[in-house]
Amino acid sequence: MPARHCALPPGLTTLSREFTVAEGRFAPGHLGELTQVIPFDLVDALLDETRCVQRRLRDLPSRVGVYFLLAMCLFPEVGYRLVWSKLTAALTGGRLTVPEPTAKALRDLRRRVGAEPMRRLFEVLAGPLARPMTHGVRFGPFRMVSFDGCSSIKLPDSERNAEWFGPGSRGGYPMLELMTLVETGTRALIGAVFGPTSDGETAYARQLLHHLGPDMLVLWDKGFDANAFLAAVADTGAKFLGRLRANRRTPVLARLAHGSYLSVIGTVPVRVVEAQITVTCEDGTSFTASYRLVTTLTDARRYPAETLVALYHQRWERESAYYALRHTIMEGRILRSGDPVGVEQEMWALLALYQALRTVMVEAAESRPGTDPDRCGFTITIQSARDLVVQAAGIIRPAGVTTGIAGVIGNRILAGLLPPSRPRISTRKVRSPVSRYAERQDDGRPSASSPVTSLDVAILDPEPDLPTVSHDDRYTPLADRRRGQVVDLLHADPDRHWHTRDLARHLGNITLGTMYRQLDRWAAQGLISKTGPGTYASPRTPSKPLPPAQIRY
């Protein structure tokens, strides 16, 4: 677009600039400098592949709709019309004729584009971003990746959302379960899947196993400690390092150096490391915690136990990915869409935008050798991207530049690199009434984030009364295993009235909403007794199951 000039009173200086946009009706279809990551030809190809190209040239072409959806996620605090004004702010007043659609026209544009092009866009962008020599992403020959779920993304409380995703707990908003496989060193999304919270984390994670390969080391928390899941991961050829549940009893097959031992879980040969960690904080406070890790890295000489305990801390890096999604991009807001199809479209757009931002951050770090991607600020990245959308700047890659993102965003990231991160710790607390971490945990950790001054790791010997064989429960349905665990727990303390939240915390791999539904079902079947609102206990006398017509599902 040519430079624009205007007459000004004497004593003032006229500044002008040139910028390039698409022709005609396609001009509002851009994302500032992020358009270099999501170029026009890619969007056109995906629209053609999914058969979502407009049949006639409209004022709002389908390509413009894709960029509008991404901008909608980039500016979550404003409505459709204001999002459109961000995209067209630099285009008005010149020779271009920019349409001024109504909010209804923009909603219709969303429906016309649909969810499939956004899903395909994310799949094209998703994947590891680090090069072999990128700092902090590998452990020996393995690329470190991590599974984890997020069930705190809120949806509008519409009838259609509640019907599909389930009603919110205690009258709150319906929630969506998001499961991702993340490259921990860069927080890049390798794969993602989402849906109702009732399906459980491991069920969603199994849908992402095809992304794993022999060059990966998978990190996870104790919520993924299930025989079937461990066996499925091992079948991909990937190695894993995860935490075991407190009630897991692993047999000791052979003791190794430094206290670890060989064992088996189901049919998977593993190595178990039990450690006691003492943390001393800057204010002089200290606390002790125990960890029991399981891994398929069975060579104790090549992978010492202390090294694996220190490595497991890398799993927490992926938490910043969800923080960036929920808080830095969405700013804690609920999604816009009042129906499941719109939710699906919006989620794929949000994930594609996140991956585009991470792409810029990683390339900026790699342009300065030795820079850890951890030091790249996500807030700087997203605010710079927002500025360039409004300015319509950097849409086309500079002539002669064929690789990399050499632009304003990368330079701002490098100019504002964060200092190297220091070890710090605090108790886990989430500002959500439905979270198990809504209240401060009595675990000895400081209530506020405190720097760690010393860390002492002691590898423990296995317990003397561990079993000699491992029970293989891969073919037992998860609901049946969970029901047996709950019944045994209630029978062990028949005088206690368990609250649903306490049972969910004890099991560790279930959302509060799913726990409520399953407990009500088992109470209706007579397996347990409902003693009050949300409280359950063991029946005083064994009761017969109710006839099928009286069972509530």
Coordinates of C-alpha atoms in Angstrom, one line a residue:
M1 CA 0.0 0.0 0.0
P2 CA 1.5 3.4 -0.9
A3 CA 2.4 5.9 1.8
R4 CA -0.3 8.3 2.9
H5 CA 0.2 12.0 3.3
C6 CA -2.0 14.6 4.9
A7 CA -1.8 18.4 5.1
L8 CA -0.7 19.6 8.6
P9 CA -0.3 23.1 10.2
P10 CA 3.1 24.7 10.1
G11 CA 5.6 23.5 12.7
L12 CA 4.6 19.9 12.5
T13 CA 6.3 17.0 10.8
T14 CA 4.5 14.6 8.5
L15 CA 5.5 10.9 9.1
S16 CA 4.5 8.3 6.6
R17 CA 5.1 4.6 6.0
E18 CA 4.4 1.9 3.5
F19 CA 2.9 -1.5 4.2
T20 CA 1.8 -4.3 2.1
V21 CA -1.5 -6.1 2.4
A22 CA -3.6 -8.5 0.2
E23 CA -5.6 -7.0 -2.6
G24 CA -9.2 -5.9 -2.5
R25 CA -11.6 -7.7 -0.2
F26 CA -8.8 -9.9 1.1
A27 CA -6.9 -6.9 2.7
P28 CA -8.4 -7.3 6.2
G29 CA -7.2 -11.0 6.2
H30 CA -4.0 -10.7 8.1
L31 CA -2.4 -11.2 11.6
G32 CA 0.3 -8.6 11.5
E33 CA 3.8 -10.1 11.6
L34 CA 2.3 -13.4 12.6
T35 CA 1.1 -13.7 9.0
Q36 CA 4.6 -14.8 8.2
V37 CA 4.0 -17.9 10.3
I38 CA 0.5 -18.4 8.9
P39 CA 0.8 -17.1 5.3
F40 CA -1.9 -16.5 2.8
D41 CA -1.1 -19.5 0.7
L42 CA -1.2 -21.9 3.7
V43 CA -4.7 -20.6 4.7
D44 CA -5.9 -20.9 1.1
A45 CA -4.6 -24.4 0.8
L46 CA -6.3 -25.5 4.0
L47 CA -9.6 -23.9 3.0
D48 CA -9.4 -25.7 -0.4
E49 CA -8.6 -29.0 1.3
T50 CA -11.5 -28.7 3.7
R51 CA -13.9 -27.4 1.0
C52 CA -14.6 -24.2 2.9
V53 CA -13.7 -21.7 0.2
Q54 CA -16.6 -19.3 -0.6
R55 CA -18.6 -20.2 -3.7
R56 CA -18.7 -16.6 -4.8
L57 CA -16.4 -13.7 -3.9
R58 CA -18.0 -12.0 -0.9
D59 CA -17.2 -8.8 1.1
L60 CA -16.0 -11.3 3.8
P61 CA -14.1 -14.1 2.1
S62 CA -13.3 -17.3 3.9
R63 CA -9.6 -16.4 4.1
V64 CA -10.5 -13.3 6.0
G65 CA -12.7 -15.4 8.3
V66 CA -9.7 -17.6 9.3
Y67 CA -7.6 -14.5 10.2
F68 CA -10.6 -13.0 12.0
L69 CA -10.9 -16.1 14.2
L70 CA -7.2 -15.9 15.1
A71 CA -7.6 -12.2 15.9
M72 CA -10.7 -13.0 17.9
C73 CA -8.4 -15.1 20.2
L74 CA -5.7 -12.5 20.2
F75 CA -8.1 -9.8 21.4
P76 CA -10.4 -11.8 23.8
E77 CA -11.4 -8.7 25.8
V78 CA -13.5 -7.0 22.9
G79 CA -16.4 -7.9 20.8
Y80 CA -16.6 -8.9 17.1
R81 CA -16.9 -5.3 15.8
L82 CA -13.9 -4.1 17.8
V83 CA -11.8 -7.1 16.7
W84 CA -12.6 -6.2 13.1
S85 CA -11.6 -2.6 13.8
K86 CA -8.2 -3.9 15.0
L87 CA -7.7 -5.7 11.8
T88 CA -8.7 -2.7 9.7
A89 CA -7.3 0.2 11.7
A90 CA -4.3 0.8 9.4
L91 CA -6.4 0.2 6.2
T92 CA -9.0 2.9 6.5
G93 CA -8.6 6.3 5.0
G94 CA -6.6 5.2 2.0
R95 CA -7.6 4.0 -1.5
L96 CA -8.8 0.7 -0.1
T97 CA -12.5 0.2 0.4
V98 CA -12.8 -1.8 3.7
P99 CA -16.3 -3.3 4.5
E100 CA -17.8 -2.5 7.9
P101 CA -19.7 -5.7 8.7
T102 CA -22.2 -6.0 11.6
A103 CA -21.7 -8.4 14.5
K104 CA -24.2 -10.7 12.9
A105 CA -22.3 -10.8 9.6
L106 CA -19.1 -11.7 11.5
R107 CA -21.0 -14.5 13.4
D108 CA -22.2 -15.7 10.0
L109 CA -18.6 -15.6 8.8
R110 CA -17.6 -17.9 11.7
R111 CA -20.3 -20.4 10.8
R112 CA -19.4 -20.4 7.1
V113 CA -15.7 -21.1 7.9
G114 CA -16.5 -23.9 10.4
A115 CA -14.2 -25.8 12.7
E116 CA -12.3 -28.0 10.2
P117 CA -10.0 -25.4 8.7
M118 CA -8.9 -24.3 12.2
R119 CA -8.3 -27.9 13.2
R120 CA -6.1 -28.5 10.1
L121 CA -4.3 -25.2 10.7
F122 CA -3.3 -26.3 14.2
E123 CA -2.2 -29.7 12.9
V124 CA 0.1 -28.0 10.4
L125 CA 1.6 -25.7 13.0
A126 CA 1.8 -28.2 15.8
G127 CA 5.0 -30.1 16.4
P128 CA 8.4 -29.8 18.1
L129 CA 10.1 -26.4 17.5
A130 CA 13.5 -27.0 19.0
R131 CA 16.5 -27.8 16.9
P132 CA 19.0 -30.5 18.1
M133 CA 21.2 -27.9 19.7
T134 CA 18.5 -25.7 21.3
H135 CA 19.3 -25.2 24.9
G136 CA 17.3 -27.0 27.6
V137 CA 15.2 -29.3 25.4
R138 CA 17.0 -32.6 25.5
F139 CA 18.2 -35.2 28.0
G140 CA 21.0 -37.1 26.3
P141 CA 19.6 -38.3 22.9
F142 CA 16.0 -37.8 24.0
R143 CA 13.7 -34.9 23.4
M144 CA 11.8 -34.2 26.6
V145 CA 8.0 -34.1 26.2
S146 CA 5.2 -34.1 28.7
F147 CA 1.5 -35.0 29.0
D148 CA -0.9 -33.1 31.2
G149 CA -4.5 -32.0 31.2
C150 CA -6.3 -28.8 32.0
S151 CA -9.9 -28.8 33.1
S152 CA -10.4 -25.2 34.1
I153 CA -11.2 -23.6 30.7
K154 CA -14.7 -22.2 31.2
L155 CA -17.5 -22.2 28.6
P156 CA -20.6 -20.0 28.4
D157 CA -23.4 -21.5 30.5
S158 CA -25.7 -22.2 27.6
E159 CA -28.1 -25.2 27.3
R160 CA -26.2 -26.7 24.4
N161 CA -22.8 -26.4 26.1
A162 CA -24.2 -27.9 29.3
E163 CA -25.7 -30.8 27.4
W164 CA -22.5 -31.6 25.6
F165 CA -19.8 -30.8 28.1
G166 CA -21.8 -31.4 31.3
P167 CA -23.1 -28.8 33.8
G168 CA -20.6 -26.9 35.9
S169 CA -19.8 -28.1 39.4
R170 CA -21.8 -26.4 42.1
G171 CA -23.6 -24.1 39.6
G172 CA -20.5 -22.9 37.9
Y173 CA -19.6 -22.6 34.2
P174 CA -19.3 -25.8 32.2
M175 CA -15.7 -26.8 31.8
L176 CA -13.7 -28.3 29.0
E177 CA -11.0 -30.8 29.3
L178 CA -7.8 -30.0 27.3
M179 CA -5.1 -32.6 27.0
T180 CA -1.8 -31.7 25.3
L181 CA 1.6 -33.2 24.5
V182 CA 4.1 -30.5 25.0
E183 CA 7.8 -30.1 24.2
T184 CA 8.8 -29.1 27.7
G185 CA 11.9 -27.0 26.8
T186 CA 10.0 -24.7 24.4
R187 CA 6.3 -25.3 25.6
A188 CA 5.4 -26.0 22.0
L189 CA 2.3 -28.1 21.4
I190 CA 3.0 -31.3 19.7
G191 CA -0.6 -32.5 19.8
A192 CA -3.8 -31.6 21.5
V193 CA -7.3 -33.0 22.1
F194 CA -10.3 -31.7 24.1
G195 CA -13.8 -32.6 25.1
P196 CA -16.0 -33.2 28.1
T197 CA -14.3 -33.5 31.5
S198 CA -16.1 -36.8 32.2
D199 CA -13.8 -38.8 29.9
G200 CA -10.6 -38.6 32.1
E201 CA -7.0 -37.6 31.4
T202 CA -5.6 -41.0 30.3
A203 CA -8.4 -41.5 27.8
Y204 CA -7.6 -38.2 26.1
A205 CA -3.8 -38.8 26.4
R206 CA -4.1 -42.2 24.6
Q207 CA -5.4 -40.2 21.5
L208 CA -2.0 -38.4 21.3
L209 CA 0.2 -41.5 21.5
H210 CA 0.8 -41.5 17.8
H211 CA 2.9 -38.4 18.2
L212 CA 5.5 -40.3 20.3
G213 CA 8.7 -41.8 19.0
P214 CA 11.8 -43.6 20.1
D215 CA 13.7 -40.3 20.3
M216 CA 11.4 -38.9 23.1
L217 CA 11.4 -39.1 26.9
V218 CA 7.9 -38.6 28.3
L219 CA 7.4 -36.9 31.7
W220 CA 4.1 -37.1 33.6
D221 CA 2.6 -36.9 37.0
K222 CA 0.9 -39.6 39.1
G223 CA -2.4 -39.0 37.4
F224 CA -1.1 -41.2 34.5
D225 CA 0.0 -44.1 36.7
A226 CA -2.1 -46.8 35.0
N227 CA -0.9 -50.1 33.7
A228 CA -2.7 -49.8 30.4
F229 CA -1.4 -46.3 29.7
L230 CA 2.2 -47.2 30.7
A231 CA 2.1 -50.3 28.3
A232 CA 0.7 -48.1 25.5
V233 CA 3.5 -45.6 25.9
A234 CA 6.1 -48.3 26.0
D235 CA 4.7 -49.8 22.8
T236 CA 5.5 -46.5 20.9
G237 CA 9.2 -46.9 21.6
A238 CA 9.4 -43.8 23.7
K239 CA 11.0 -43.8 27.1
F240 CA 9.1 -42.4 30.1
L241 CA 9.8 -40.9 33.5
G242 CA 6.8 -40.5 35.8
R243 CA 5.6 -40.4 39.3
L244 CA 3.8 -43.3 41.0
R245 CA 0.8 -43.1 43.2
A246 CA 1.2 -43.5 46.9
N247 CA -0.8 -46.7 47.0
R248 CA 1.1 -48.4 44.1
R249 CA 3.0 -51.5 45.3
T250 CA 5.8 -52.4 42.9
P251 CA 7.8 -55.7 43.3
V252 CA 11.6 -55.6 43.8
L253 CA 13.2 -57.8 41.1
A254 CA 16.8 -56.6 41.4
R255 CA 18.5 -53.9 43.5
L256 CA 20.7 -51.5 41.6
A257 CA 23.4 -49.0 42.5
H258 CA 22.4 -45.9 44.5
G259 CA 19.2 -47.5 45.9
S260 CA 17.0 -47.8 42.8
Y261 CA 15.6 -51.2 41.8
L262 CA 14.2 -53.0 38.8
S263 CA 10.6 -53.9 38.8
V264 CA 7.6 -54.6 36.5
I265 CA 4.3 -52.8 36.1
G266 CA 1.8 -55.0 34.3
T267 CA 4.1 -56.5 31.6
V268 CA 6.5 -53.4 31.3
P269 CA 10.0 -53.8 32.8
V270 CA 10.7 -50.6 34.7
R271 CA 13.1 -49.1 37.2
V272 CA 11.8 -47.5 40.4
V273 CA 13.6 -44.6 42.2
E274 CA 12.4 -43.6 45.7
A275 CA 13.8 -40.3 47.0
Q276 CA 13.4 -37.9 49.9
I277 CA 14.0 -34.3 49.0
T278 CA 14.7 -31.6 51.6
V279 CA 14.3 -28.1 50.4
T280 CA 15.6 -25.0 52.2
C281 CA 14.3 -21.6 51.2
E282 CA 15.8 -18.2 51.3
D283 CA 13.9 -17.2 54.4
G284 CA 15.4 -20.2 56.3
T285 CA 12.3 -22.4 56.2
S286 CA 12.6 -26.0 55.0
F287 CA 10.4 -28.9 54.3
T288 CA 10.8 -32.5 53.2
A289 CA 8.8 -34.4 50.5
S290 CA 9.0 -37.9 49.1
Y291 CA 8.9 -38.9 45.5
R292 CA 8.6 -42.4 43.9
L293 CA 9.5 -42.3 40.2
V294 CA 9.2 -45.0 37.6
T295 CA 11.2 -45.0 34.3
T296 CA 12.1 -47.3 31.4
L297 CA 15.7 -45.9 31.6
T298 CA 16.9 -49.0 33.4
D299 CA 20.7 -48.4 33.1
A300 CA 21.7 -47.1 36.5
R301 CA 25.2 -46.3 35.5
R302 CA 24.2 -44.2 32.5
Y303 CA 21.2 -42.6 34.2
P304 CA 22.0 -42.2 37.9
A305 CA 19.0 -42.0 40.3
E306 CA 19.9 -38.5 41.5
T307 CA 20.0 -37.3 37.9
L308 CA 16.5 -38.7 37.2
V309 CA 15.1 -37.0 40.3
A310 CA 16.5 -33.7 39.2
L311 CA 15.3 -34.2 35.7
Y312 CA 11.7 -34.9 36.8
H313 CA 11.5 -31.2 37.8
Q314 CA 11.5 -30.3 34.1
R315 CA 7.9 -31.6 33.9
W316 CA 6.7 -28.4 35.7
E317 CA 7.9 -26.3 32.8
R318 CA 4.8 -27.3 30.8
E319 CA 2.6 -25.6 33.4
S320 CA 3.6 -22.3 31.9
A321 CA 2.0 -23.4 28.7
Y322 CA -1.4 -23.6 30.3
Y323 CA -0.7 -20.4 32.2
A324 CA 0.0 -18.7 28.9
L325 CA -3.2 -20.1 27.3
R326 CA -5.6 -19.4 30.2
H327 CA -4.2 -16.2 31.7
T328 CA -1.8 -14.4 29.3
I329 CA -3.9 -14.9 26.1
M330 CA -7.4 -15.4 27.5
E331 CA -6.9 -13.3 30.6
G332 CA -9.0 -15.7 32.6
R333 CA -12.1 -15.1 30.5
I334 CA -14.6 -17.7 29.4
L335 CA -14.8 -18.7 25.7
R336 CA -17.2 -16.8 23.5
S337 CA -19.0 -19.7 21.9
G338 CA -22.4 -20.8 23.1
D339 CA -22.6 -24.1 21.3
P340 CA -20.2 -27.1 20.9
V341 CA -19.4 -26.5 17.3
G342 CA -18.4 -22.9 18.0
V343 CA -16.3 -24.1 21.1
E344 CA -14.5 -26.6 18.8
Q345 CA -13.7 -23.9 16.3
E346 CA -12.6 -21.4 18.9
M347 CA -10.4 -23.9 20.7
W348 CA -8.5 -24.9 17.5
A349 CA -8.1 -21.2 16.7
L350 CA -6.7 -20.5 20.2
L351 CA -4.3 -23.4 20.0
A352 CA -3.1 -22.4 16.5
L353 CA -2.5 -18.8 17.7
Y354 CA -0.6 -20.1 20.8
Q355 CA 1.6 -22.3 18.6
A356 CA 2.3 -19.4 16.2
L357 CA 3.5 -17.2 19.1
R358 CA 5.7 -20.0 20.4
T359 CA 7.2 -20.4 16.9
V360 CA 8.3 -16.7 17.0
M361 CA 9.7 -17.1 20.5
V362 CA 11.8 -20.2 19.7
E363 CA 13.2 -18.8 16.5
A364 CA 14.1 -15.6 18.3
A365 CA 16.0 -17.6 20.9
E366 CA 17.8 -19.7 18.3
S367 CA 18.9 -16.6 16.4
R368 CA 21.2 -15.9 19.4
P369 CA 23.1 -19.2 20.1
G370 CA 23.0 -20.5 23.6
T371 CA 19.8 -18.6 24.6
D372 CA 17.4 -20.7 26.6
P373 CA 13.8 -20.4 25.2
D374 CA 12.8 -20.1 28.9
R375 CA 14.1 -16.5 28.9
C376 CA 11.7 -15.4 26.1
G377 CA 8.8 -13.5 27.6
F378 CA 5.4 -14.6 26.4
T379 CA 3.8 -11.3 27.5
I380 CA 6.3 -9.3 25.3
T381 CA 5.5 -11.7 22.4
I382 CA 1.7 -11.4 22.5
Q383 CA 1.7 -7.6 23.2
S384 CA 4.1 -7.1 20.2
A385 CA 1.9 -9.3 18.0
R386 CA -1.2 -7.2 19.0
D387 CA 0.6 -4.0 18.2
L388 CA 1.6 -5.2 14.7
V389 CA -2.0 -6.4 13.9
V390 CA -3.3 -2.9 14.6
Q391 CA -0.5 -1.4 12.5
A392 CA -0.8 -4.1 9.7
A393 CA 3.0 -4.3 9.8
G394 CA 5.3 -7.1 8.8
I395 CA 2.6 -9.0 6.9
I396 CA 4.9 -10.1 4.1
R397 CA 8.3 -11.5 4.7
P398 CA 11.1 -9.1 3.7
A399 CA 12.5 -9.7 0.2
G400 CA 15.5 -12.0 0.3
V401 CA 14.6 -13.6 3.7
T402 CA 13.6 -17.2 3.2
T403 CA 13.8 -18.6 6.7
G404 CA 13.3 -17.4 10.2
I405 CA 11.2 -14.6 11.7
A406 CA 13.4 -11.6 11.3
G407 CA 11.1 -8.9 12.5
V408 CA 9.9 -6.6 15.2
I409 CA 8.6 -9.3 17.5
G410 CA 11.8 -11.2 17.6
N411 CA 13.9 -8.1 18.2
R412 CA 11.6 -7.1 21.1
I413 CA 11.9 -10.5 22.6
L414 CA 15.7 -10.4 22.5
A415 CA 15.8 -6.9 23.9
G416 CA 13.7 -8.0 26.9
L417 CA 15.1 -11.4 27.7
L418 CA 14.2 -12.6 31.2
P419 CA 17.0 -13.4 33.6
P420 CA 17.9 -17.1 33.9
S421 CA 15.3 -18.7 36.1
R422 CA 16.2 -19.5 39.7
P423 CA 14.8 -22.5 41.7
R424 CA 11.8 -21.4 43.7
I425 CA 8.8 -23.0 45.4
S426 CA 5.5 -22.4 46.9
T427 CA 2.4 -24.3 47.9
R428 CA 0.0 -25.1 45.1
K429 CA -3.1 -22.9 45.2
V430 CA -5.6 -22.2 42.4
R431 CA -8.2 -19.4 42.5
S432 CA -11.1 -21.7 41.5
P433 CA -13.7 -23.0 44.0
V434 CA -14.0 -26.3 42.1
S435 CA -10.2 -27.1 42.1
R436 CA -8.7 -29.5 44.6
Y437 CA -6.0 -26.8 45.1
A438 CA -8.5 -24.0 45.9
E439 CA -7.3 -24.0 49.5
R440 CA -3.8 -23.8 50.8
Q441 CA -2.2 -27.2 51.0
D442 CA -0.8 -28.1 54.4
D443 CA 2.4 -29.6 52.9
G444 CA 5.0 -27.4 54.7
R445 CA 5.8 -25.3 51.6
P446 CA 5.8 -21.5 51.9
S447 CA 2.6 -19.8 51.0
A448 CA 4.3 -17.3 48.7
S449 CA 6.9 -18.1 46.1
S450 CA 10.3 -18.3 47.8
P451 CA 13.8 -18.9 46.2
V452 CA 15.4 -22.2 47.0
T453 CA 18.9 -21.9 48.5
S454 CA 19.7 -25.6 48.9
L455 CA 18.3 -28.9 47.7
D456 CA 19.2 -32.2 49.3
V457 CA 18.2 -35.5 47.5
A458 CA 18.5 -38.8 49.4
I459 CA 17.8 -42.0 47.5
L460 CA 15.8 -44.4 49.7
D461 CA 15.9 -48.2 49.8
P462 CA 12.7 -50.0 48.9
E463 CA 10.3 -51.0 51.6
P464 CA 10.9 -54.5 53.0
D465 CA 7.4 -55.9 52.5
L466 CA 6.9 -55.1 48.8
P467 CA 5.1 -57.8 46.8
T468 CA 7.0 -60.2 44.5
V469 CA 4.6 -59.9 41.5
S470 CA 2.8 -57.1 39.8
H471 CA -1.0 -57.2 39.2
D472 CA -1.8 -56.5 35.5
D473 CA -5.1 -54.5 35.4
R474 CA -4.8 -53.4 31.8
Y475 CA -8.0 -55.1 30.8
T476 CA -10.1 -54.0 33.7
P477 CA -12.3 -51.0 32.9
L478 CA -11.2 -47.8 34.6
A479 CA -14.7 -47.2 36.1
D480 CA -14.7 -50.7 37.6
R481 CA -11.2 -50.2 39.1
R482 CA -12.2 -46.8 40.5
R483 CA -15.4 -48.2 42.0
G484 CA -13.5 -50.9 43.7
Q485 CA -11.0 -48.4 45.2
V486 CA -13.8 -46.2 46.5
V487 CA -15.7 -49.2 48.1
D488 CA -12.5 -50.5 49.7
L489 CA -11.7 -47.1 51.0
L490 CA -15.2 -46.6 52.6
H491 CA -15.2 -50.1 54.1
A492 CA -11.8 -49.5 55.7
D493 CA -13.2 -46.6 57.8
P494 CA -17.0 -47.3 58.0
D495 CA -17.5 -44.5 60.6
R496 CA -16.2 -41.8 58.3
H497 CA -18.4 -39.7 56.1
W498 CA -16.3 -38.9 53.0
H499 CA -16.9 -35.7 51.0
T500 CA -16.7 -36.0 47.2
R501 CA -13.8 -33.6 47.1
D502 CA -11.8 -35.7 49.5
L503 CA -12.4 -38.9 47.5
A504 CA -11.4 -37.1 44.3
R505 CA -8.2 -35.9 45.9
H506 CA -7.4 -39.4 47.2
L507 CA -7.9 -41.0 43.8
G508 CA -6.0 -38.2 42.1
N509 CA -6.9 -38.9 38.4
I510 CA -10.6 -37.8 38.3
T511 CA -12.4 -34.5 38.0
L512 CA -14.8 -33.3 40.6
G513 CA -17.8 -33.4 38.3
T514 CA -17.1 -37.0 37.2
M515 CA -16.6 -38.0 40.9
Y516 CA -20.0 -36.6 41.8
R517 CA -21.8 -38.5 39.0
Q518 CA -20.1 -41.8 39.7
L519 CA -20.8 -41.6 43.5
D520 CA -24.4 -40.9 42.9
R521 CA -24.7 -43.9 40.5
W522 CA -23.0 -46.2 43.0
A523 CA -25.2 -45.0 45.8
A524 CA -28.3 -45.7 43.7
Q525 CA -27.0 -49.2 43.1
G526 CA -26.6 -49.7 46.8
L527 CA -22.8 -50.2 46.8
I528 CA -22.3 -47.2 49.1
S529 CA -24.5 -44.9 51.2
K530 CA -25.2 -41.3 50.5
T531 CA -25.3 -39.7 54.0
G532 CA -25.7 -36.0 53.0
P533 CA -25.1 -33.5 50.3
G534 CA -22.0 -34.6 48.6
T535 CA -21.0 -37.0 51.5
Y536 CA -20.8 -40.8 51.3
A537 CA -20.0 -43.7 53.7
S538 CA -19.9 -47.5 53.7
P539 CA -23.4 -49.1 54.2
R540 CA -24.0 -50.3 57.7
T541 CA -25.4 -53.5 56.3
P542 CA -24.8 -54.9 52.8
S543 CA -27.6 -53.8 50.6
K544 CA -28.9 -55.4 47.5
P545 CA -28.6 -53.6 44.2
L546 CA -31.6 -51.7 43.1
P547 CA -33.7 -53.1 40.2
P548 CA -32.5 -51.7 36.9
A549 CA -35.6 -49.5 36.5
Q550 CA -34.6 -47.6 39.7
I551 CA -31.0 -47.1 39.0
R552 CA -30.2 -43.4 38.1
Y553 CA -27.6 -42.8 35.4

